[in-house]
Coordinates of C-alpha atoms and ligand atoms in Angstrom, one line a residue:
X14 CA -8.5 12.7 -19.9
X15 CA -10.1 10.7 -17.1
X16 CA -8.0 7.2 -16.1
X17 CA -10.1 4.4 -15.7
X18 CA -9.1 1.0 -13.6
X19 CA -9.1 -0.6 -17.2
X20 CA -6.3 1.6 -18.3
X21 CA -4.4 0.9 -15.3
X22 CA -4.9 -2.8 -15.3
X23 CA -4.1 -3.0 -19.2
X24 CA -0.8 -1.2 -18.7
X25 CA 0.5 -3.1 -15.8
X26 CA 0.0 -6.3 -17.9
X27 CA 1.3 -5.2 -21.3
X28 CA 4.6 -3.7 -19.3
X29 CA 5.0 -6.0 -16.8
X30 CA 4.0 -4.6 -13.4
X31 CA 1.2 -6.4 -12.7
X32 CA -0.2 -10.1 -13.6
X33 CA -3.2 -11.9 -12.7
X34 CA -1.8 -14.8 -10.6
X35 CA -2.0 -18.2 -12.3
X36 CA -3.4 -16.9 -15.3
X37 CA -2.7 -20.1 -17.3
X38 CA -5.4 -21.9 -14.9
X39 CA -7.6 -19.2 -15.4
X40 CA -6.3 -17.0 -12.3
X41 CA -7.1 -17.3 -8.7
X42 CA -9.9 -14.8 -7.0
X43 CA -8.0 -11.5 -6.5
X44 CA -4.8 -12.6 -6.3
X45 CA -2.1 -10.7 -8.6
X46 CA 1.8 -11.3 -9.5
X47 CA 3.9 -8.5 -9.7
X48 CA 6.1 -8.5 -13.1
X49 CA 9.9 -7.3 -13.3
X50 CA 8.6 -3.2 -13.6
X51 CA 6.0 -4.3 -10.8
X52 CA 8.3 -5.5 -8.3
X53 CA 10.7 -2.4 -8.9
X54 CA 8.1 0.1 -7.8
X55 CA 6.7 -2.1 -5.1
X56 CA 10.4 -2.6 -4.0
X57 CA 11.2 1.7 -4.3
X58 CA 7.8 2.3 -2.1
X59 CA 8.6 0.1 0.7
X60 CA 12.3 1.8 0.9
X61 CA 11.0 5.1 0.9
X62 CA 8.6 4.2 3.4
X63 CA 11.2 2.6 5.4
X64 CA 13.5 5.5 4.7
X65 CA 11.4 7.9 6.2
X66 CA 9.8 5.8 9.2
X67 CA 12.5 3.8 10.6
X68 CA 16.0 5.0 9.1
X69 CA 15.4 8.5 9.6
X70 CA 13.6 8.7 12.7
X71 CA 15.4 8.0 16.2
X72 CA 12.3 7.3 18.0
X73 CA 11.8 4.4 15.5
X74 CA 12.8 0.8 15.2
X75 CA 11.7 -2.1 13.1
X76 CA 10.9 -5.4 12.9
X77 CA 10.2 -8.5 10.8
X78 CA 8.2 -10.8 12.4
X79 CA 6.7 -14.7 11.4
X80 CA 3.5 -14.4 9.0
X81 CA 2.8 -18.2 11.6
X82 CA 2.5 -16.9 14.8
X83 CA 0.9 -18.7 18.4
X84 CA -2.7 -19.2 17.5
X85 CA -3.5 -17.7 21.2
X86 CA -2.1 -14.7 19.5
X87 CA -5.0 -14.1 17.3
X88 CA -7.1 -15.5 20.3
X89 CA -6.1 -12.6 22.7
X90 CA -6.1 -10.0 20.2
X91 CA -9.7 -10.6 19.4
X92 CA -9.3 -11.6 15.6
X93 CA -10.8 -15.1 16.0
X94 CA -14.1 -14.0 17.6
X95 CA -14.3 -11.1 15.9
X96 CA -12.5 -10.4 12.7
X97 CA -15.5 -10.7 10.4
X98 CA -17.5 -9.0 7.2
X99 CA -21.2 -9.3 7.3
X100 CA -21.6 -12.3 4.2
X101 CA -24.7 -13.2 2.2
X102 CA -24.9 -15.2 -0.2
X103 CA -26.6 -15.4 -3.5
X104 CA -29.5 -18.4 -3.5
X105 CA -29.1 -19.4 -7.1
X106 CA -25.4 -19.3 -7.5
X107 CA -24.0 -19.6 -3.9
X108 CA -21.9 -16.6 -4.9
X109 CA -21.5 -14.7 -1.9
X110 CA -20.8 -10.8 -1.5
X111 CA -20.0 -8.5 1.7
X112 CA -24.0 -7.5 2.6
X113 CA -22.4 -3.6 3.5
X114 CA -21.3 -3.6 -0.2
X115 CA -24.5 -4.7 -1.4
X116 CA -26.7 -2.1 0.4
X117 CA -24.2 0.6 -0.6
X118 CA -24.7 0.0 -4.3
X119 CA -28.5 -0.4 -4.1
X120 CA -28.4 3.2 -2.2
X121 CA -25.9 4.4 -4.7
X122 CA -28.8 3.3 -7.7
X123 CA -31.7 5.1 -5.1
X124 CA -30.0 8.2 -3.9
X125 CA -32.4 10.8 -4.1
X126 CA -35.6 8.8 -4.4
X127 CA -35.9 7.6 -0.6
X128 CA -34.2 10.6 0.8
X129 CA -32.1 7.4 2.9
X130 CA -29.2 9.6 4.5
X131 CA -27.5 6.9 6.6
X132 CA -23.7 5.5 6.7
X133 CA -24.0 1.5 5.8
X134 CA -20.7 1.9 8.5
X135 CA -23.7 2.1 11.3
X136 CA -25.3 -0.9 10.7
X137 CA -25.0 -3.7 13.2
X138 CA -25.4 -7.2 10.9
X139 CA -28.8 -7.3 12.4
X140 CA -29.7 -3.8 11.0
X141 CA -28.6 -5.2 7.5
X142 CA -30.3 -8.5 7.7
X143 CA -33.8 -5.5 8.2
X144 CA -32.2 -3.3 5.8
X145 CA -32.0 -6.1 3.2
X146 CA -35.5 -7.3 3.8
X147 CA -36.9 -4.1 3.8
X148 CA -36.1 -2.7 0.4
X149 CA -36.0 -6.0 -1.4
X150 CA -32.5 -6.2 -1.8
X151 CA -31.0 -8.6 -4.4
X152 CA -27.7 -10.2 -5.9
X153 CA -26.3 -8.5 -8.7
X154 CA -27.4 -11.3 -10.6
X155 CA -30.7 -10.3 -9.7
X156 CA -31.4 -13.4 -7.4
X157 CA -32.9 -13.7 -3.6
X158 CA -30.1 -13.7 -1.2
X159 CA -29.6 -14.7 2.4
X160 CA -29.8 -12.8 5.6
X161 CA -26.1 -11.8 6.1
X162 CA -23.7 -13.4 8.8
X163 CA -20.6 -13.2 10.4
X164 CA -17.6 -14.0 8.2
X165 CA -14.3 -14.4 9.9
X166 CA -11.5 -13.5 7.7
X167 CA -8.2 -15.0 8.7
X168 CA -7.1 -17.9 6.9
X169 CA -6.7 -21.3 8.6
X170 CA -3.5 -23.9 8.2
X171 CA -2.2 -26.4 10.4
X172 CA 1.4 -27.1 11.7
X173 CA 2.3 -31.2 12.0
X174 CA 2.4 -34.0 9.4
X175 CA 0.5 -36.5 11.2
X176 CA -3.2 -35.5 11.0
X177 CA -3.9 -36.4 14.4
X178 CA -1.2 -34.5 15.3
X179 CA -1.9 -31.3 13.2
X180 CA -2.5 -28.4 15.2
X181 CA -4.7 -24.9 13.5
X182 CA -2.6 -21.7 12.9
X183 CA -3.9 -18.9 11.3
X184 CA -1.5 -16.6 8.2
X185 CA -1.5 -13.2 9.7
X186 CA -4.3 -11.0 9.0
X187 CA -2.3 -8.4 10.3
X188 CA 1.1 -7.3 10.9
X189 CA 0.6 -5.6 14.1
X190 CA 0.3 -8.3 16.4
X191 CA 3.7 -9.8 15.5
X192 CA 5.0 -5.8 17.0
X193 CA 2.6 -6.6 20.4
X194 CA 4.1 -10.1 21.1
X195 CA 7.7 -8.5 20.7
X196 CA 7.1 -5.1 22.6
X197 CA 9.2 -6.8 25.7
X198 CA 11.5 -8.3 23.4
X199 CA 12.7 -4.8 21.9
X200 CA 13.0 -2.9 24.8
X201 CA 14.5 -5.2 26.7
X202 CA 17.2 -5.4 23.7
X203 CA 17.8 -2.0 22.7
X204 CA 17.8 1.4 24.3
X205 CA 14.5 2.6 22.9
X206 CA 12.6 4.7 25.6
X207 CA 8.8 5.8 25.6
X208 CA 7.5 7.2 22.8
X209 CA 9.0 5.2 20.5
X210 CA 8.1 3.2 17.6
X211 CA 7.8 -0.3 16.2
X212 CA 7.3 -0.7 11.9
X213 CA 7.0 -3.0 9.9
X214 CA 6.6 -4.5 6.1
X215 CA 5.3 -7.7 5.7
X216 CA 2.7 -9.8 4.0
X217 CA -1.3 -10.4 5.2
X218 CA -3.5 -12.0 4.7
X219 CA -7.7 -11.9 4.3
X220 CA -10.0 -13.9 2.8
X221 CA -11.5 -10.8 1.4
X222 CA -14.7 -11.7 -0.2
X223 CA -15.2 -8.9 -3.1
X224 CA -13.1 -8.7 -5.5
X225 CA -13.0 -6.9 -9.0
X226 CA -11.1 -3.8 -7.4
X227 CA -7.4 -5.1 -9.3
X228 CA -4.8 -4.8 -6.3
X229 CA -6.7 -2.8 -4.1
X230 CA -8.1 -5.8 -2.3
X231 CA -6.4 -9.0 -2.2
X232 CA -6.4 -12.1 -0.4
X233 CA -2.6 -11.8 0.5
X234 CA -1.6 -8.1 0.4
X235 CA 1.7 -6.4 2.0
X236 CA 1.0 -3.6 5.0
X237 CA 3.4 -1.4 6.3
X238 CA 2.5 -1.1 10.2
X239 CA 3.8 0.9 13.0
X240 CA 2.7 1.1 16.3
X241 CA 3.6 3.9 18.5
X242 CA 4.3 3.1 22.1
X243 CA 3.6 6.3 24.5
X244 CA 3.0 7.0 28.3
X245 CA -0.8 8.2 28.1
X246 CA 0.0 10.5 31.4
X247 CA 2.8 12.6 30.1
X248 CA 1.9 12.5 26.4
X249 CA -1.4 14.0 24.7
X250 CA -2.8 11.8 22.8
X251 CA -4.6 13.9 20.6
X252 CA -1.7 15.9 19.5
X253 CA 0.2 12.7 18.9
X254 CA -2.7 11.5 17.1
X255 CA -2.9 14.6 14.6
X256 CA 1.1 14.6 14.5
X257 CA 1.1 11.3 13.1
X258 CA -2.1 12.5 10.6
X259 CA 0.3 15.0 9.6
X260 CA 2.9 12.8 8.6
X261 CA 1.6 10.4 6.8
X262 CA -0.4 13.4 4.8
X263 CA 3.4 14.3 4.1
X264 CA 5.0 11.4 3.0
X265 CA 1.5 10.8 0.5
X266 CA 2.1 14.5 -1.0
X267 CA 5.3 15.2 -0.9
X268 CA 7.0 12.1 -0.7
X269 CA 5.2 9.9 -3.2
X270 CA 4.4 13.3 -4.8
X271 CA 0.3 12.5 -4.6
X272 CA -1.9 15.3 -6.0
X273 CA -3.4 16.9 -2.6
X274 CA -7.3 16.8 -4.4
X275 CA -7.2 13.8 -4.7
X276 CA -6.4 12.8 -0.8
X277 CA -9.1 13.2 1.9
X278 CA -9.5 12.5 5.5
X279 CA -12.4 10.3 7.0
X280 CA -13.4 10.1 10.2
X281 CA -14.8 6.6 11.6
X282 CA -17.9 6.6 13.3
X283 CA -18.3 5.4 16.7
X284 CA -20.0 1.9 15.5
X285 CA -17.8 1.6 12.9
X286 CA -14.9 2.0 15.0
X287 CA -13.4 -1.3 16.8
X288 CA -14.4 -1.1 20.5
X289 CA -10.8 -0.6 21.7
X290 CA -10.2 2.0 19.7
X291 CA -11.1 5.6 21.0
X292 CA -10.3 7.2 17.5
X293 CA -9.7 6.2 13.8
X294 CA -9.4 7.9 10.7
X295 CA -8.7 6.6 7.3
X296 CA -6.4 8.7 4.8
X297 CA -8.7 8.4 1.5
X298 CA -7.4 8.0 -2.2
X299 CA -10.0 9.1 -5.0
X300 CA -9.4 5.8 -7.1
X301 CA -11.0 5.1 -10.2
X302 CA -13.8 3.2 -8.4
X303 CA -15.0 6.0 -5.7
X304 CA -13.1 7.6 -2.5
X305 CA -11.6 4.1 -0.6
X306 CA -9.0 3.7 2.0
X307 CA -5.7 4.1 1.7
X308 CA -4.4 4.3 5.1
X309 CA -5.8 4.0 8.6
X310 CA -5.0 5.3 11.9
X311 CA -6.3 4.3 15.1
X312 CA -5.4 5.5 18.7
X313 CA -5.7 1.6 19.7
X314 CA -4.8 2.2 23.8
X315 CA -3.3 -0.4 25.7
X316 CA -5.9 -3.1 24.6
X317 CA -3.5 -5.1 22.5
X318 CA -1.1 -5.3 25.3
X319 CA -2.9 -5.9 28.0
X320 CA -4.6 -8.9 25.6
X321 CA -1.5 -10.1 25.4
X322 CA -0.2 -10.1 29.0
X323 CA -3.4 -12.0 30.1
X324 CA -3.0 -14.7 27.6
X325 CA 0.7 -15.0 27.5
X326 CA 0.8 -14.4 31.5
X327 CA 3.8 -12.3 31.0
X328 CA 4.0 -8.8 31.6
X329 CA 4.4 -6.7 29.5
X330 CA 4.6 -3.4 31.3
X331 CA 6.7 -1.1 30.6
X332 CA 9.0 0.5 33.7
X333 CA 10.0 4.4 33.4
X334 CA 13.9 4.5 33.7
X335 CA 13.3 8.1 35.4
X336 CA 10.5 7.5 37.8
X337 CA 10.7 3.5 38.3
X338 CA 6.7 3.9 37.6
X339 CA 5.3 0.7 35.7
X340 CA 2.4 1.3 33.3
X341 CA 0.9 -0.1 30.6
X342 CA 1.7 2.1 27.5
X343 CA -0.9 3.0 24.9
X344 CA -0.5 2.9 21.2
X345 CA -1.4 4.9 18.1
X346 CA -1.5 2.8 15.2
X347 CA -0.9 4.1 11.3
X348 CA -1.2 1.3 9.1
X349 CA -1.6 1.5 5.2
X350 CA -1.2 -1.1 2.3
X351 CA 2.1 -1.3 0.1
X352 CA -0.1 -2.3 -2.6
X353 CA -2.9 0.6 -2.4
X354 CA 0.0 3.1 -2.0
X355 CA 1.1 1.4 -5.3
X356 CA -2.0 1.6 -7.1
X357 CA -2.6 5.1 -5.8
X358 CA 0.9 6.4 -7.6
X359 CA -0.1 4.5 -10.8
X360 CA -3.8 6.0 -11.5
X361 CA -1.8 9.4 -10.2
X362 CA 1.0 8.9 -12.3
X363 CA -0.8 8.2 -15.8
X364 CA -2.0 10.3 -18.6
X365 CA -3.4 10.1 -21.4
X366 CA -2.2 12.3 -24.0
X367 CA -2.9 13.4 -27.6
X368 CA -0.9 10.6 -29.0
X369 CA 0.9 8.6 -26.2
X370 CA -0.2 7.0 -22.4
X371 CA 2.8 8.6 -20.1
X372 CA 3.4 7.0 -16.8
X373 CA 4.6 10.5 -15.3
X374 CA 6.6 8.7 -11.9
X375 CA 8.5 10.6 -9.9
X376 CA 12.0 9.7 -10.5
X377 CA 13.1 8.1 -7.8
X378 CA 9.7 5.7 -7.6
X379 CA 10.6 4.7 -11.4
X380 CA 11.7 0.9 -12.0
X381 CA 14.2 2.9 -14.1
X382 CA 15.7 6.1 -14.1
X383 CA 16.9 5.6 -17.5
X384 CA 16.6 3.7 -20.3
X385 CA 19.8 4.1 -23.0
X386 CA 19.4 2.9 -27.2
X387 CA 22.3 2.9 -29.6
X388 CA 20.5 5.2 -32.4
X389 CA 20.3 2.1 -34.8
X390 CA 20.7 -1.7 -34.0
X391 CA 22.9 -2.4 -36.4
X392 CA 25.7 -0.6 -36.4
X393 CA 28.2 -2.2 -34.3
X394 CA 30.2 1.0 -33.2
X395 CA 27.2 2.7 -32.2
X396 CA 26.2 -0.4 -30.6
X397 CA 29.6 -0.4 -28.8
X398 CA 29.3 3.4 -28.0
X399 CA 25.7 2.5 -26.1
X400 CA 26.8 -0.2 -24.2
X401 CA 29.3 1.7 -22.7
X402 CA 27.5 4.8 -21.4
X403 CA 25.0 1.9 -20.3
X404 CA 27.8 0.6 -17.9
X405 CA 29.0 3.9 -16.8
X406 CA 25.3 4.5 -15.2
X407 CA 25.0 0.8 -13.9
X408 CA 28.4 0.8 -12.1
X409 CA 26.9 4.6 -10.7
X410 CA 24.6 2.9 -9.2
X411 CA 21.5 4.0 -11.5
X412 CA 18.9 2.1 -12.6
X413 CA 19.2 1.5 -16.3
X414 CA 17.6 -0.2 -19.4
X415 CA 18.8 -1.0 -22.8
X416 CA 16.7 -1.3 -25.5
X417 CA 17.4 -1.6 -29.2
X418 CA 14.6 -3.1 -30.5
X419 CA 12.4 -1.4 -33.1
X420 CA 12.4 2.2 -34.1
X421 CA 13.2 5.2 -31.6
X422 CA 9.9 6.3 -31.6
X423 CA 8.8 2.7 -30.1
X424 CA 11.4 2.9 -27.8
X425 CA 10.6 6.5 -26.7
X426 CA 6.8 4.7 -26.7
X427 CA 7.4 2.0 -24.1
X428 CA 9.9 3.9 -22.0
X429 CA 7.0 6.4 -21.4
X430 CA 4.6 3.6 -20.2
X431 CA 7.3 2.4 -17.7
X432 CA 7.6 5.3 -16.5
X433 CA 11.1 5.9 -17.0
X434 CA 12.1 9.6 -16.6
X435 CA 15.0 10.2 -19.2
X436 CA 16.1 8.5 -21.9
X437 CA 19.8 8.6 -23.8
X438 CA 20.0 8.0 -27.1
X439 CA 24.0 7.2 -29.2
X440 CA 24.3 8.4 -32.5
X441 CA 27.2 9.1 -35.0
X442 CA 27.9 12.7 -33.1
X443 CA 28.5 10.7 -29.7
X444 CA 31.4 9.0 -31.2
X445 CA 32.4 11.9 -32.6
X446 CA 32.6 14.5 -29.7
X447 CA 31.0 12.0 -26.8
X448 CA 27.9 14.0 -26.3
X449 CA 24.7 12.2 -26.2
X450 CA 21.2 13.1 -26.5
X451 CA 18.6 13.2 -23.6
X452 CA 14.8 13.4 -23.4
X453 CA 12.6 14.0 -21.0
X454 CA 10.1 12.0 -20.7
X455 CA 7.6 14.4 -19.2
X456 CA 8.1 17.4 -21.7
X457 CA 9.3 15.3 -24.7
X458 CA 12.3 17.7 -24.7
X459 CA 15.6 16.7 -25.9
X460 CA 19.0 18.5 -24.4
X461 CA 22.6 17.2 -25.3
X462 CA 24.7 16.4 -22.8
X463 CA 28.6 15.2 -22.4
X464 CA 29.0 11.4 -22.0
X465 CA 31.7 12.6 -18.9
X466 CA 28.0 14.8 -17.3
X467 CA 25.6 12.4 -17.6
X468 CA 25.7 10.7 -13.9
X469 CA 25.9 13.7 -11.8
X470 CA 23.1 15.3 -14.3
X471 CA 20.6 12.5 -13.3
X472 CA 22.0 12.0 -9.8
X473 CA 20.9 15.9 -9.5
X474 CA 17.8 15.5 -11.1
X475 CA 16.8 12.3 -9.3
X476 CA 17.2 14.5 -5.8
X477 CA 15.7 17.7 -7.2
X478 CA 12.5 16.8 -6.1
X479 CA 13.8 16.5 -2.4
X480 CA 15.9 19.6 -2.2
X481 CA 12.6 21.4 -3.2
X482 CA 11.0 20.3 0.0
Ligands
LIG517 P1 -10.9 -2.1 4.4 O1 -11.9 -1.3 5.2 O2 -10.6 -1.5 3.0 O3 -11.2 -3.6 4.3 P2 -9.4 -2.3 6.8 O4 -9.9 -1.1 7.5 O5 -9.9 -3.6 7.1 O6 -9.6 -2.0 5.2 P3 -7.0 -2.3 8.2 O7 -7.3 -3.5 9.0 O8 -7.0 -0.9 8.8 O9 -7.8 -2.3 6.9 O10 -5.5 -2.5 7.5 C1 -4.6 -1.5 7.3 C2 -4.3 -1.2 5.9 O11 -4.0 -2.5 5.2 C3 -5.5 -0.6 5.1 O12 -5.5 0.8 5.3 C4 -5.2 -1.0 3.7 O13 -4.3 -0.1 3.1 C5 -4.5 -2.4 3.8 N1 -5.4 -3.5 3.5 C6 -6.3 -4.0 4.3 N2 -7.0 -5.1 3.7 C7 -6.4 -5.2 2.5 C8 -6.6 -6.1 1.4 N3 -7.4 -7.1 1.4 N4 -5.8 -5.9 0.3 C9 -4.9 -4.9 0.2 N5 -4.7 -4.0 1.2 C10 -5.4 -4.2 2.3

């Protein structure tokens, strides 16, 4: 059976993952909380990513720069001129709506009729504003609308109490530029040489316009950013390029554990494309409302860089311990949302089935591994007997829930909608012979396993996965 976002978004509120932020003032334009399950799974995708980019990789450092930075940051790296969605807005309501998303959905309802076989990516604002006009376009409220302009996305504050005093700064709309405006600062501090690598987590922020798309678009969102620094006359760019494709393609399938079918590569188009970039592609994720992206990469140049040195009048070239040679070095850029990779492994991970919803995560993305009940609540010596197999798998370091509410069959129920993989179950034969009983989540079967077995069984199972690959 087909997911739909309304599935999803009714899980993650009756489990916990995901809120709608200040819901008790009727919410705040897509903005979302992340509940105690939430944060877990948010928490075990940035470590894998981590893991994988920056622990594991020598060629890799990271970082964790200000979300405030120097305005002329956003100056030089192009963001205040140019950081914009093509707005219009809605005559009768003063809604407003990206003008792109508009024309897509009117071409969407007239595909076939018109024959129109053109990428709303190629329009200039301009070509809208004629586009719009042309066919008659409207709100989806039906109303006139406005010729679209320029929207610029980054959000505005000001340091200083005294208003006279105040002085604008902008909340990051990326991560990146916080990794440009410390280049010199890492490699003047550690021994990285060229090509290496600069990640980061951290929090953006947009003021996105459309909304209705649950975490897939919010106004502050978390991005996981690397840029990776390479001399563009010893180093093919291309093969770089396609060797970074390849492993972000890897960590989505095999990592997360991503079904390949539903993954897809895009390229951009070259007006689509910023003007510094010479090529970007977007990693696409078949979500519940249409193919959308997941994660971009962009060969970006030396643009940022240079930006940087002419602003900041500092150099920032980078001198070749072999050959003494100074250069500027140019950057491929893979950048991807914490949150879409999160709402990616949810509409992945869930099924609907005859008579229960399964969240099917793989182990080790679960906000628990396991969750343990005393057979009956009570019964203090089975109660006893639980709580003690529940502290042998804390103190091992696995993540564990107890639960003795209701029946087991509710139990079993709400375990399977967090997404917990096992669950361990104490009866009257567990303080007899200390063997317990064990389901699996996925197949509903049930082993028995020795109280003294029970770590290194799920501390094998947990790593299965990864000594398949
Ligand atoms: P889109 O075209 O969907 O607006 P983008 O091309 O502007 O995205 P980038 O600037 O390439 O996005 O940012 C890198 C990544 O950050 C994106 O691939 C996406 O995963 C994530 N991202 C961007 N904007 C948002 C947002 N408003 N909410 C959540 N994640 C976002």
């Amino acid at each position: 059976m087909n997911t739909t976002i309304d599935d999803i978004v009714s899980l993650c509120k009756r489990r916990g993952f995901v809120y709608p932020t200040s819901e008790i003032y009727g919410g705040l334009t897509s903005s979302y909380d992340y509940g105690p399950l939430g944060v877990e799974l948010l928490n075990n995708i940035k470590q894998l990513w981590w893991k994988e980019f920056i622990t594991k990789r020598e060629d890799m450092v990271g970082l964790d720069s200000q979300i405030l930075l120097h305005p002329q940051t956003w100056v030089a790296s192009g963001h205040v001129t140019s950081f914009s969605d093509p707005m219009v807005e809605d005559k009768k309501t003063h809604k407003r709506y990206r003008a792109d998303h508009l024309i897509e959905s009117w071409l969407e309802a007239h595909r076939g009729q018109n024959a129109v076989d053109f990428k709303v990516e190629n329009l200039k604002v301009s070509d809208m504003a004629k586009f719009i006009a042309e066919n008659k376009i409207k709100s989806p409220q039906n109303n006139e609308i406005t010729e679209p302009k320029s929207f610029n996305l980054l959000f505005e504050t000001a340091v200083g109490v005294i208003s006279g005093d105040k002085s604008t700064v902008y909340l990051r709309g990326e991560t990146a530029q916080g990794i440009f405006s410390n280049f010199r600062n890492v490699v003047d501090s550690t021994r990285v040489k060229l090509p290496f690598g600069i990640g980061q987590i951290g929090k953006s922020f947009r003021n996105e316009i459309t909304s209705g798309q649950f975490v897939f678009r919010t106004l502050e969102f978390e991005q996981a950013e690397i840029e990776y620094f390479f001399n563009p006359d010893d180093t093919d760019w291309q093969k770089l390029f396609k060797s970074w494709q390849d492993t972000m393609w890897r960590f989505v399938v095999n990592i997360l554990g991503i079904d390949k079918s539903k993954l897809r590569w895009r390229k951009h188009t070259d007006s689509e494309r910023s003007h510094y970039s010479k090529d970007t592609y977007d990693l696409e994720f078949e979500y519940p409302f249409g193919w959308k992206e997941l994660w971009g990469i962009s060969y970006r140049t030396d643009y940022d860089l240079k930006q940087h040195q002419e602003f900041s009048k500092q150099k920032l070239e980078y001198r070749d311990p072999i050959t003494g040679k100074t250069f500027m070095p140019h950057v491929i850029e893979p950048a991807v949302g914490v949150n879409r990779l999160f709402l990616m492994i949810l509409v992945n991970s869930l099924r609907k089935e005859d008579k229960r919803l399964v969240l099917s995560l793989p182990p080790k993305l679960a906000p628990r591994t396991v969750a343990v009940f005393p057979l009956v609540a009570n019964k203090p010596e089975l109660v006893e007997k639980a709580r003690e197999v529940y502290r042998l798998l804390i103190n091992a370091d696995i993540k564990t829930a107890w639960d003795e509410r209701g029946n087991i069959g509710k139990r079993y129920m709400s375990a399977d909608e967090a997404g917990t993989p096992w669950c361990v179950t104490i009866d009257y034969d567990s303080i007899e012979n200390a063997s317990v009983t064990v389901r699996n989540r996925d197949t509903t079967k049930q082993v028995r396993i020795q109280q003294a077995d029970l770590v290194s069984y799920f501390r094998q199972n947990l790593h299965k996965e990864d000594d398949e690959k």
